[in-house]
XYZ file of C-alpha atoms in Angstrom:
625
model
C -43.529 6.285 41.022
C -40.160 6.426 38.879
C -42.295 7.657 35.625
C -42.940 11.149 37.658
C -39.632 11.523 38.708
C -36.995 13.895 36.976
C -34.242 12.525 34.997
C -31.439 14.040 37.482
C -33.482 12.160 40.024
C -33.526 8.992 38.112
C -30.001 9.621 36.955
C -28.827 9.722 40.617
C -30.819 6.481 41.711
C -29.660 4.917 39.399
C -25.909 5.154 39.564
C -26.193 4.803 43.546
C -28.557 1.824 42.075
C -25.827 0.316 40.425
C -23.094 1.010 42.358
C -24.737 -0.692 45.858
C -25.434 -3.427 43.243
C -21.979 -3.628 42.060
C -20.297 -3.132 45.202
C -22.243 -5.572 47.307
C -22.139 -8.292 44.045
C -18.566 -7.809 44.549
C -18.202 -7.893 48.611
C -19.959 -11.053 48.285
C -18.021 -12.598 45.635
C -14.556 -11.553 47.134
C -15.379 -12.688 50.658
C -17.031 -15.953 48.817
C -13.669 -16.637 47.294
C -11.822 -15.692 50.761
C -13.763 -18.180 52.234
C -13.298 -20.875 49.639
C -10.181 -20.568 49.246
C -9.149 -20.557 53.668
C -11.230 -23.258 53.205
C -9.343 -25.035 50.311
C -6.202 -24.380 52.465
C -7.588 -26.374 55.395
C -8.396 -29.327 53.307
C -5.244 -28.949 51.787
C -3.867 -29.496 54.923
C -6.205 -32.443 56.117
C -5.152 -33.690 53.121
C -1.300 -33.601 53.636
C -2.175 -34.731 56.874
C -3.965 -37.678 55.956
C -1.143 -38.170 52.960
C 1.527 -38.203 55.478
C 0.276 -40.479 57.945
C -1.222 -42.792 55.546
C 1.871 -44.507 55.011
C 3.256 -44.405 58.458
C -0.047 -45.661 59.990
C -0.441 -48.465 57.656
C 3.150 -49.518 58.556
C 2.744 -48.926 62.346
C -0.647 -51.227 61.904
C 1.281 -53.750 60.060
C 4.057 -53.636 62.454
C 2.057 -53.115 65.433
C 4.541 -50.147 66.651
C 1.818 -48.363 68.254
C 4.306 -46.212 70.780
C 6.256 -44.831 67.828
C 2.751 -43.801 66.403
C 1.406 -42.500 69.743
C 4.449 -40.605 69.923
C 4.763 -38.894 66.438
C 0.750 -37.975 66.709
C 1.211 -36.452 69.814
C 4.006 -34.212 68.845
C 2.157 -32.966 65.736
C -0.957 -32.224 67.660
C 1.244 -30.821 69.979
C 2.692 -28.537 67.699
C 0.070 -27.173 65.101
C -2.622 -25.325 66.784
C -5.059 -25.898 64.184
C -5.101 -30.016 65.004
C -8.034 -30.050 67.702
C -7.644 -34.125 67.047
C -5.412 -36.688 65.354
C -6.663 -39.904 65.725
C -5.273 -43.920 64.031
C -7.596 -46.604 64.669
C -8.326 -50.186 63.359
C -11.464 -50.734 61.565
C -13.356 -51.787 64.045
C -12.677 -48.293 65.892
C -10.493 -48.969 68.735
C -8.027 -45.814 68.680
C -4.113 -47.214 67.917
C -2.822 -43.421 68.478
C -4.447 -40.173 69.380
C -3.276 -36.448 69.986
C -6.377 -35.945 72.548
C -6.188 -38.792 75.540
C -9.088 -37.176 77.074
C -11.588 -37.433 74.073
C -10.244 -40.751 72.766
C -7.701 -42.692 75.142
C -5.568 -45.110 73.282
C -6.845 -48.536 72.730
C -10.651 -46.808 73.346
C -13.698 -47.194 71.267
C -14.850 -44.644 68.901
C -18.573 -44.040 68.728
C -18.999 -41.170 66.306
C -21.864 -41.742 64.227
C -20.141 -39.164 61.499
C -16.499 -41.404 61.567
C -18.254 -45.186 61.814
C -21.012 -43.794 59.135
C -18.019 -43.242 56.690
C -16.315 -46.322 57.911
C -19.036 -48.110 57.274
C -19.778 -47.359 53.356
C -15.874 -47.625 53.106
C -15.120 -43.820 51.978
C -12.959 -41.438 52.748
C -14.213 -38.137 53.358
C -13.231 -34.207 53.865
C -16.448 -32.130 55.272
C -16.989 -29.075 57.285
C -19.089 -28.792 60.514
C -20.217 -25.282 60.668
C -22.147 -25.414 64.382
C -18.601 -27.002 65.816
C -16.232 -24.486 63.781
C -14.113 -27.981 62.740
C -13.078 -29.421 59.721
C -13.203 -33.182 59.924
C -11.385 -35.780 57.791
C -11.902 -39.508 57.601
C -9.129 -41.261 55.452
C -9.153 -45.734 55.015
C -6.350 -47.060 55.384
C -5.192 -50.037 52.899
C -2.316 -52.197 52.890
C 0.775 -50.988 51.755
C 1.739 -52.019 48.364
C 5.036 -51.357 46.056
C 5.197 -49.127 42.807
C 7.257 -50.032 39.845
C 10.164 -48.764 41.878
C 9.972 -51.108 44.440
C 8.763 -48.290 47.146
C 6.230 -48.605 49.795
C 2.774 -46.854 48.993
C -0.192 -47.008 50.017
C -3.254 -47.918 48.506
C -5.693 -45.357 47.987
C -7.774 -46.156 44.957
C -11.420 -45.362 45.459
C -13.368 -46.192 42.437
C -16.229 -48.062 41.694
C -14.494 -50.482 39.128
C -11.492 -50.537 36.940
C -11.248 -48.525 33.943
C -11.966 -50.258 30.770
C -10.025 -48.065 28.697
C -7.063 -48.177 30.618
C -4.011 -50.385 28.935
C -4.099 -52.896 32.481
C -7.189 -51.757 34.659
C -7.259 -53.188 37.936
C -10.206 -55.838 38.610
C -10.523 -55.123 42.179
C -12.464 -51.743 43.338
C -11.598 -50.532 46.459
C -14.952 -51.666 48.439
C -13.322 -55.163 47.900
C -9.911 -54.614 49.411
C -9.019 -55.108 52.857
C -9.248 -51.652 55.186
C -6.389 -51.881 57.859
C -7.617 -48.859 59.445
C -8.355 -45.285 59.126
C -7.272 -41.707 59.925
C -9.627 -39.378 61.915
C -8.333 -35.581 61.880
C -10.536 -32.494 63.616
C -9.059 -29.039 62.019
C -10.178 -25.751 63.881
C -11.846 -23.280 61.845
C -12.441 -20.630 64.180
C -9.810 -18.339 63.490
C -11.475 -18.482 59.654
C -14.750 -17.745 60.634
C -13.123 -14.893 62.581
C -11.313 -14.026 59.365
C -14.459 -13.677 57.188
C -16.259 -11.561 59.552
C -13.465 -9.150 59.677
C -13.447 -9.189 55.930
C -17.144 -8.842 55.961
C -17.720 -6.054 58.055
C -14.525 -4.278 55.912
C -16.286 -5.042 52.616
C -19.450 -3.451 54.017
C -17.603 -0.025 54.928
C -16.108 0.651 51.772
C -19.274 -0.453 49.997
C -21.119 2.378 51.755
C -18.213 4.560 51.291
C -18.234 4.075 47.299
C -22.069 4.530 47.540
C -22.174 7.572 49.093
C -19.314 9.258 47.307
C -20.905 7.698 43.649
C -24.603 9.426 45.066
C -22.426 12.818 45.526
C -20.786 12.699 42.143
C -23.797 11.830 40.159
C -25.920 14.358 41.881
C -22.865 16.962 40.954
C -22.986 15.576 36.885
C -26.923 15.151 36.445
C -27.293 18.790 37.756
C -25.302 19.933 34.438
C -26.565 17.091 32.449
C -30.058 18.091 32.596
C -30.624 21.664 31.814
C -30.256 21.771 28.325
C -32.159 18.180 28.003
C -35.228 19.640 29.504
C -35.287 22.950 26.684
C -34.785 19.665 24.346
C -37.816 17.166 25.958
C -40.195 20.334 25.809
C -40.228 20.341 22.100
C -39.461 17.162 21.297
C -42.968 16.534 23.426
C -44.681 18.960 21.090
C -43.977 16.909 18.358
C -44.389 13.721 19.796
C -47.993 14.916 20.558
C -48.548 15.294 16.850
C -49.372 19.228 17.367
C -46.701 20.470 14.481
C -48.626 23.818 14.472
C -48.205 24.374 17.721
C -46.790 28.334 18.047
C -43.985 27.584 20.068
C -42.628 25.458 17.341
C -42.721 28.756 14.732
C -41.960 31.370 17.247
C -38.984 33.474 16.332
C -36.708 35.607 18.097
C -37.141 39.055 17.306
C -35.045 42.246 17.790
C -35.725 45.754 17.861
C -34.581 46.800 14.460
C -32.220 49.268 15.989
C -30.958 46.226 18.279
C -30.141 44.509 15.373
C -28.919 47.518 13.716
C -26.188 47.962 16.424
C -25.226 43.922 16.695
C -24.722 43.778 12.467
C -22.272 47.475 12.654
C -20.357 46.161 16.043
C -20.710 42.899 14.235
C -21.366 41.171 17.234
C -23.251 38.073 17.335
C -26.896 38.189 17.499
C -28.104 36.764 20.785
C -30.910 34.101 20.143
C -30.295 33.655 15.987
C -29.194 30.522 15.806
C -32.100 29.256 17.901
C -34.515 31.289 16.065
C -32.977 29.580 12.509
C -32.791 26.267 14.333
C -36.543 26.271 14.925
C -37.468 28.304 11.222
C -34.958 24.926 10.245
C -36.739 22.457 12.489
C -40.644 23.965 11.222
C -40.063 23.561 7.715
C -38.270 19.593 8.603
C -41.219 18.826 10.305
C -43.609 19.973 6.965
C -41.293 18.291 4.586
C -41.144 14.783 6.925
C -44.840 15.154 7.419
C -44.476 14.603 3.167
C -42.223 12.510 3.199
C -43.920 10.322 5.937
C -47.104 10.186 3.667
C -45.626 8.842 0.570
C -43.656 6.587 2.274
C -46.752 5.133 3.777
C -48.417 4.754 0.038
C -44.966 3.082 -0.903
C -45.371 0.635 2.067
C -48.918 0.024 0.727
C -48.080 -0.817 -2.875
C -49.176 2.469 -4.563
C -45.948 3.125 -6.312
C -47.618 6.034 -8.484
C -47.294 8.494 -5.569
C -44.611 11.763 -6.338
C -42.663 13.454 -4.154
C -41.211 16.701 -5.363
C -37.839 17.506 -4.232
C -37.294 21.095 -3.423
C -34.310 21.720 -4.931
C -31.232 20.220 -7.032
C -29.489 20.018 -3.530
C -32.479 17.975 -1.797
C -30.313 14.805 -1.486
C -33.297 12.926 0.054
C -36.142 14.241 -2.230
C -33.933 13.204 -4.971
C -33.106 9.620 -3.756
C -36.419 8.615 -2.484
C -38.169 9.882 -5.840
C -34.599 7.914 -7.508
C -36.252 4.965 -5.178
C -39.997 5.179 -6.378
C -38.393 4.926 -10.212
C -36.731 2.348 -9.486
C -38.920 0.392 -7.704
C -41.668 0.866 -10.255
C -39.057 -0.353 -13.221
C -38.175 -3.395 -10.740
C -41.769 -4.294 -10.138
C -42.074 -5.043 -13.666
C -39.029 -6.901 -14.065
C -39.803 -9.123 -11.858
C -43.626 -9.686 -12.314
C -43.222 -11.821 -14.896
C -40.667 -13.446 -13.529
C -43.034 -14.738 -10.185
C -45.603 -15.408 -12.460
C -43.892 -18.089 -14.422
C -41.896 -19.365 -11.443
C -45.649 -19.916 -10.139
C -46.681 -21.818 -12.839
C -43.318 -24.069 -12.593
C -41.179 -22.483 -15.182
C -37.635 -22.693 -13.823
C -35.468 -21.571 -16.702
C -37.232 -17.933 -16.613
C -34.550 -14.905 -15.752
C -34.670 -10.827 -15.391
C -32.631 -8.761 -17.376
C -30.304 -7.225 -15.347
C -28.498 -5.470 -17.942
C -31.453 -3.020 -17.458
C -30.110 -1.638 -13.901
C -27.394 -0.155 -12.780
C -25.850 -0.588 -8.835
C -28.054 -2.268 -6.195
C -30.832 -2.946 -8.625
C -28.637 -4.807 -10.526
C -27.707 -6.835 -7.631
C -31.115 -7.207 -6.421
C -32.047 -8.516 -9.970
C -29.098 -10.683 -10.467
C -29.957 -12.014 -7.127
C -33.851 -13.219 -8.213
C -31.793 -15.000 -11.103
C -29.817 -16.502 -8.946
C -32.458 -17.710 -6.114
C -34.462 -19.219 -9.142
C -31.128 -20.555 -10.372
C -30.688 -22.206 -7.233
C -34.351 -23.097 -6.167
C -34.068 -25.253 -9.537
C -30.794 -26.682 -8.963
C -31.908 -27.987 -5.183
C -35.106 -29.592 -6.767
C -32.860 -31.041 -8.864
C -30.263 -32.245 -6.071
C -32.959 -32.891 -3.461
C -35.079 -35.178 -5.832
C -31.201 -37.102 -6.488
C -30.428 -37.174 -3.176
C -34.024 -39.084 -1.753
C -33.409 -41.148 -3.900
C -29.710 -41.930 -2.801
C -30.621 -42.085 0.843
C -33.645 -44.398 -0.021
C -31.284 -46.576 -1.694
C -28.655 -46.849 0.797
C -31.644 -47.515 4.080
C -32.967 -50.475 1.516
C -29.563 -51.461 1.564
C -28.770 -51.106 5.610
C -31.886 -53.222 6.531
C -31.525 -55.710 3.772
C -28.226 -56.843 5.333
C -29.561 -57.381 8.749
C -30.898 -61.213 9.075
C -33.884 -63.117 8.376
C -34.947 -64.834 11.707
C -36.428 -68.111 11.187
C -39.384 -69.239 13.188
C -36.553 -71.838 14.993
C -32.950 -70.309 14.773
C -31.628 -72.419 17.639
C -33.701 -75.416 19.303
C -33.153 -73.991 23.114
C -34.960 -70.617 22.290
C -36.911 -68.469 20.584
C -35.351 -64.919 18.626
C -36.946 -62.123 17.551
C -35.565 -58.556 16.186
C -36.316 -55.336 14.554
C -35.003 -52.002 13.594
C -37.336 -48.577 13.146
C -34.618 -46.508 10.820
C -34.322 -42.623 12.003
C -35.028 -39.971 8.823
C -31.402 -40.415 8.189
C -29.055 -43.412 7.219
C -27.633 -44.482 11.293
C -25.590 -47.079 12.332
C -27.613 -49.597 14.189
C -26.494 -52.945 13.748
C -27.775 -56.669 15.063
C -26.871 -60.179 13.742
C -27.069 -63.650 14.452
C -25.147 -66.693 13.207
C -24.348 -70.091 13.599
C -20.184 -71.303 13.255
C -19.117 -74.083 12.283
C -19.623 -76.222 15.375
C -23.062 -74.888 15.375
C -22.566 -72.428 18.305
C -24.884 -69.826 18.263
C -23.608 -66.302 17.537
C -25.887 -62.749 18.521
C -24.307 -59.673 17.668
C -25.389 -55.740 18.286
C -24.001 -52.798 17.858
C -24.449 -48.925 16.881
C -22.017 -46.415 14.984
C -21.830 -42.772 16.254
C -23.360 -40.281 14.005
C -25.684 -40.156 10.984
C -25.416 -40.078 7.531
C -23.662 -42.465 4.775
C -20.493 -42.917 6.531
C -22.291 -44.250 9.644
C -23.736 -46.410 7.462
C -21.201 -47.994 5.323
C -19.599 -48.827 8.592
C -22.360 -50.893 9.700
C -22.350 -52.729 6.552
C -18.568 -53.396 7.240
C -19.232 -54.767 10.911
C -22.213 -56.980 9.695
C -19.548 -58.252 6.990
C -16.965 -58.833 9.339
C -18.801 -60.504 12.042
C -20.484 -62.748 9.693
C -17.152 -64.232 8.416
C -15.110 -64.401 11.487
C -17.754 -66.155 13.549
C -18.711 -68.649 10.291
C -15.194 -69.553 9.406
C -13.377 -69.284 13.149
C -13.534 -71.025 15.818
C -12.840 -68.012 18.542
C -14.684 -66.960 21.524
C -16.646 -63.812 22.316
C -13.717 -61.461 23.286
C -11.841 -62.664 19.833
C -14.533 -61.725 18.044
C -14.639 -57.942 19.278
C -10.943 -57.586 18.855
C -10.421 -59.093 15.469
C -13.532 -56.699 14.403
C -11.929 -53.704 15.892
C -8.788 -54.572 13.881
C -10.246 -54.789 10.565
C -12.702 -51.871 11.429
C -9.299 -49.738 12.554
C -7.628 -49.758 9.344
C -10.095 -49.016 6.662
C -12.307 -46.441 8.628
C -9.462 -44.896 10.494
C -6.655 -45.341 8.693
C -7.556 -45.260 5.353
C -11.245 -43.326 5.233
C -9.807 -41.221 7.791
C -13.295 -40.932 9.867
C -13.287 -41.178 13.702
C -16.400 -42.593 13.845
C -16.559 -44.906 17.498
C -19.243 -48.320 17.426
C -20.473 -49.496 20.553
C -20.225 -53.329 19.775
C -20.698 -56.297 21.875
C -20.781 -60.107 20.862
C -22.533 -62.625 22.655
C -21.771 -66.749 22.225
C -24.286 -69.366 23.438
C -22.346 -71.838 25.321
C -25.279 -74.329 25.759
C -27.591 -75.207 29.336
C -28.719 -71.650 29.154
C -25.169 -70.154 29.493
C -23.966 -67.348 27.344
C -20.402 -65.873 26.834
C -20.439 -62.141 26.360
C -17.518 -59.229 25.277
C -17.302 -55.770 24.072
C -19.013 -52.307 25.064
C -22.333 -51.626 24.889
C -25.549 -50.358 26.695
C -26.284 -52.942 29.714
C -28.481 -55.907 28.954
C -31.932 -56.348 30.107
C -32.924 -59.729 31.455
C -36.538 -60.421 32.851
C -36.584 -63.623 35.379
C -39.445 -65.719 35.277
C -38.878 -66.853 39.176
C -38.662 -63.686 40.325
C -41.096 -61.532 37.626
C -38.506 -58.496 37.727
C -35.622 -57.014 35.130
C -31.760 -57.455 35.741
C -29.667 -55.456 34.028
C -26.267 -56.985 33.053
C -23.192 -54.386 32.831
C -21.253 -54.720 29.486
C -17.426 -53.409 29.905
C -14.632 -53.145 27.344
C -13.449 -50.380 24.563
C -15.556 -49.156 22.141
C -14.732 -49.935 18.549
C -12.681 -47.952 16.095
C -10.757 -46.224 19.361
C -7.684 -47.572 19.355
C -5.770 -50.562 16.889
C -5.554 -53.105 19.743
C -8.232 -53.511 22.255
C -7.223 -56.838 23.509
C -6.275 -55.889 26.957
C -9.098 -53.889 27.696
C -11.250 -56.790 26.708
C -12.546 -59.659 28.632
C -14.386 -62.729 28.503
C -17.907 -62.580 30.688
C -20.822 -65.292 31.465
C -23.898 -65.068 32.222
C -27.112 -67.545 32.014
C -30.362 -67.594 31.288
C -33.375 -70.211 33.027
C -35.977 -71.351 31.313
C -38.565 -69.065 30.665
C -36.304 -66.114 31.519
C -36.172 -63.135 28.283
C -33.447 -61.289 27.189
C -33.618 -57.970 25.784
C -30.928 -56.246 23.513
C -31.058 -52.692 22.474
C -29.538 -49.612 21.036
C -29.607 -45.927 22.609
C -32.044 -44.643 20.006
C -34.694 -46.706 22.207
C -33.635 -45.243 25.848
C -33.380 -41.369 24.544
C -36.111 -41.053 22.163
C -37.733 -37.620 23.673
C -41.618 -36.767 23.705
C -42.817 -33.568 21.689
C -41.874 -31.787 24.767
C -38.953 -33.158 25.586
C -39.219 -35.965 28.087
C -36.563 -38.627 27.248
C -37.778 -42.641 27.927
C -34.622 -43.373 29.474
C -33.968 -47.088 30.322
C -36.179 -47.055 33.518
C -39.227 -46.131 30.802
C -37.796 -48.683 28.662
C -37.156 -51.659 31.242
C -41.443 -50.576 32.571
C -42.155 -51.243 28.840
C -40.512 -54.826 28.389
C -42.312 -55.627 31.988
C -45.863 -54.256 30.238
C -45.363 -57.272 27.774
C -42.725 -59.660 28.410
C -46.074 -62.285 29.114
C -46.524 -62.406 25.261
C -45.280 -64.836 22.864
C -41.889 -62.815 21.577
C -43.412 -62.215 18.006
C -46.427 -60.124 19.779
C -43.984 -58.654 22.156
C -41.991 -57.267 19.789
C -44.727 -55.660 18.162
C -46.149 -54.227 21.309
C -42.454 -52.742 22.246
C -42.753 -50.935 18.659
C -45.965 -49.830 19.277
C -45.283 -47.940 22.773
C -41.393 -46.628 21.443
C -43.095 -45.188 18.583
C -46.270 -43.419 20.692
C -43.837 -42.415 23.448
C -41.635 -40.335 20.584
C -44.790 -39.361 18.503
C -43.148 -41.106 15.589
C -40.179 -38.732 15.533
C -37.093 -40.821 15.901
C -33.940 -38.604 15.822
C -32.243 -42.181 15.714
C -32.174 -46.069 15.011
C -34.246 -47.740 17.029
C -33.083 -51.709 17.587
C -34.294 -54.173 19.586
C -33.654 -58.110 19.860
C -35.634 -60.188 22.105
């Protein structure tokens, strides 16, 4: 339908096109942001709200002035419109104060599924009921507790767990503390709803206002657009349907010779001469690019012995394309040889670009220097395989040797598939002094030598500290993060980070563990299924002191139970098209096999990480069983 339309026609649709588009995109968005941002404004306010009374309620609760409460509530309802409800109650929902006696008396019962749903998963919560037009805000209640000024606040904190890079996280998350009470607060919304229509119905008007005056004004501009286009698309269709001989294309304006007379003694303008040389102009182009066309096409082929004869000194482009051809055909020669004994492995070969002037002696410098540089990264390519060889022979000959029997009370295995590039995966295992055994694993950030020599540095590090100190886990992570600190930070000036955690067997099955790294997988024999242990602390090379973000953890292990360490190169190694493992793929892996002897196991864990990825490991893969 739009192909046999005009292009005034399709001019005009499509400004009024894009104009309904624009103006309605922009209504929308506008009365979007209206509404998010009244919106924003009324949780602002349940937020104040619930700031505000926070305090005071937890104090009334503590010191059971419920009157003073039940007063100050009701006045604020009393006084703000927008409060359909302001409610204090005790956990176990009986109301303390209330702006609404007839919906919740004081000392009543609240049975709101939405309030005792929050109250029961111990969140606070801001949400908006569209069907009721209200805004409804649930706020706990904690215990007061004093700043470092010695003021009253209360506690608010609603994470999960502390922080472990913070310099003193707190231990206890908030689903552990004590909830005193909470804040309920209804907000009316009605007069915003009312507000966004208005603005809706506003937005529409001018919308179809702008439409209808952008339809008049392109209808008024296409209408003088158009007339001299169509004289143009008429011939410019002759030619496109390859008829150059076409009369209409050779017609010429003719005068009566005493018209012409008259015009050349008044000298007046002729009427119609410039159009009649514009087409005499435009036959003869059309001849000479019909030419031109040709030999280009035998260039484009390879026959270079084509001619084009220019039709005068003047003919710039008959000139410089039969400048090109000569050119070309000198080029061609130059560089003939030149391919042929770059084919046959000759390196040192090079064109004489004396020989060419401009371009052509850019283009042939250029050959000489691709071949220049072709041989020198041969050269360096061939150096540097070698040099990364060297330095992965020299990243996995530093990681242990497992004996069959490394410690008497169980039964260690490990392995590490290197990525295409030097990483930073890194496992160990010791024995101190005492005979205490030591497992260590870790894994630098990035790729490449640096990565590497880090690595080497940890594995150093840990090897003399836990042979030569007596320490326990969480000394063992800091004095590492120490040493690591100043040479790769302060003196190699890389930012490199290591996740790094250090595990010491304590005896009976029970291990001490510190540092940050990815959780550890243990399979129970009684119960047949994976636990994953958290790891928390700083990772390495972060900061100079670690020490108060790292603690001392236990965990044990019963007999027959297996635990699995591992690096991230494991849990994100992608299929061709692009599914990652993850470490629910990982943990249905060590289930698949965790009933074989631990040598077998760990060959069966290879065998599935390395079909999963389709041998294409983008990182270290490291595993200790």
């Amino acid at each position: 339908m739009l192909t046999d339309m005009g292009i005034r026609s399709k001019f005009i649709l499509g400004i009024a096109g894009l104009l309904i588009l624009t103006t309605l995109t922009l209504s929308v968005v506008f009365i979007k942001q209206s509404e998010t941002l009244l919106i924003r404004d009324l949780e602002g306010k349940a937020a104040l709200l619930d700031r505000n009374f926070s305090i005071v309620s937890a104090k009334g609760i503590g010191e059971s002035t419920f009157s003073d409460l039940q007063q100050l509530i009701h006045e604020v309802g009393a006084k703000d419109p927008e409060i359909r409800l302001l409610v204090v109650a005790y956990p176990n929902g009986m109301v303390i104060a209330t702006s609404d006696q007839e919906k919740f008396r004081q000392f009543s019962r609240i049975d709101d599924p939405y309030v005792l749903g929050h109250l029961n998963k111990k969140e606070s919560r801001i949400s908006r009921d569209k069907s009721r037009k209200l805004l409804r805000s649930v706020r706990l209640i904690y215990p007061p507790t004093e700043d470092e000024d010695g003021y009253e606040t209360e506690d608010a904190h609603s994470g999960d767990e502390p922080d472990p890079n913070a310099d003193n996280p707190d231990p206890t998350p908030s689903y552990q503390k004590e909830v005193i009470g909470f804040i309920y607060i209804e907000l009316d919304t009605s007069h915003l709803e009312a507000s966004v229509r208005e603005l809706r119905m506003q937005s529409w008007i001018i919308a179809l206002l702008i439409t209808l005056l952008g339809i008049v004004c392109a209808y008024f501009f296409g209408s003088q657009m158009t007339g001299p286009i169509k004289k143009l698309a008429q011939n410019v269709r002759i030619i496109a349907s390859g008829d150059m001989s076409n009369t209409e294309l050779s017609q010429r304006g003719q005068k009566t010779d005493a018209g012409e007379d008259q015009q050349k003694a008044e000298g007046s303008p002729r009427q119609g001469d410039e159009i009649m040389a514009l087409t005499r102009d435009f036959e003869d182009m059309v001849v000479y690019l019909q030419n031109m066309a040709y030999t280009a096409d035998r260039v484009a082929s390879g026959d270079l012995t084509h001619e084009i004869m220019p039709r005068s000194q003047k003919d710039t482009l008959g000139n410089a394309f039969q400048g090109m051809l000569s050119q070309l055909r000198k080029f061609q020669e130059e560089t003939d040889g030149m391919i042929q004994a770059v084919g046959q492995g000759t390196l040192d070969i090079r064109g004489n670009s004396a020989a060419f002037e401009g371009g052509w002696r850019d283009l042939v410098s250029g050959v000489n220097h691709l071949i220049g540089g072709l041989s020198d990264a041969v050269s360096k390519s061939a150096a540097l395989a070698q040099e990364m060889e060297l330095a992965r022979k020299i990243q996995t000959s530093l990681l242990p040797v497992l004996a069959e029997e490394v410690h008497p009370d169980m039964e260690i295995v490990a392995t590490m598939l290197p990525a295409d590039e030097v990483g930073g995966d890194f496992y160990d295992v010791t024995l101190d002094r005492s005979g205490n055994l030591w497992v260590a694993i870790g894994d630098v950030s990035g790729h490449g030598v640096t990565p590497g020599l880090i690595m080497m540095m940890t594995q150093t590090v840990h090897m003399t500290v836990t042979t030569n100190l007596e320490c326990d886990a969480r000394g063992v992570v800091c004095k590492i993060n120490e040493i690591l600190y100043k040479n790769v930070r302060q003196r190699l000036k890389e930012s490199h980070f290591m996740t790094f955690m250090a595990l010491k067997y304590l005896g009976n099955g029970r291990f001490q563990h510190a540092g940050a790294h990815l959780s550890m997988i243990v399979f129970r024999d009684q119960t047949r299924t994976c636990e994953r242990i958290r790891t928390r602390g700083i990772y390495l090379n972060f900061k100079p002191d670690i020490s108060r973000g790292t603690k001392n953890d236990e965990f044990s292990l019963n007999p027959g139970d297996t635990l699995v360490l591992y690096t991230d190169g494991l849990t994100e190694a992608h299929t061709p098209d692009d599914k990652m493992l993850d470490i629910d793929g990982f943990v249905k892996i060590v289930e698949r096999h965790v009933h074989l002897e631990p040598e077998a196991m760990k060959e069966m864990i290879m065998a599935d990480a390395i079909r999963w990825c389709d041998d294409r490991r983008a990182d270290d893969m490291t595993w200790l069983l």
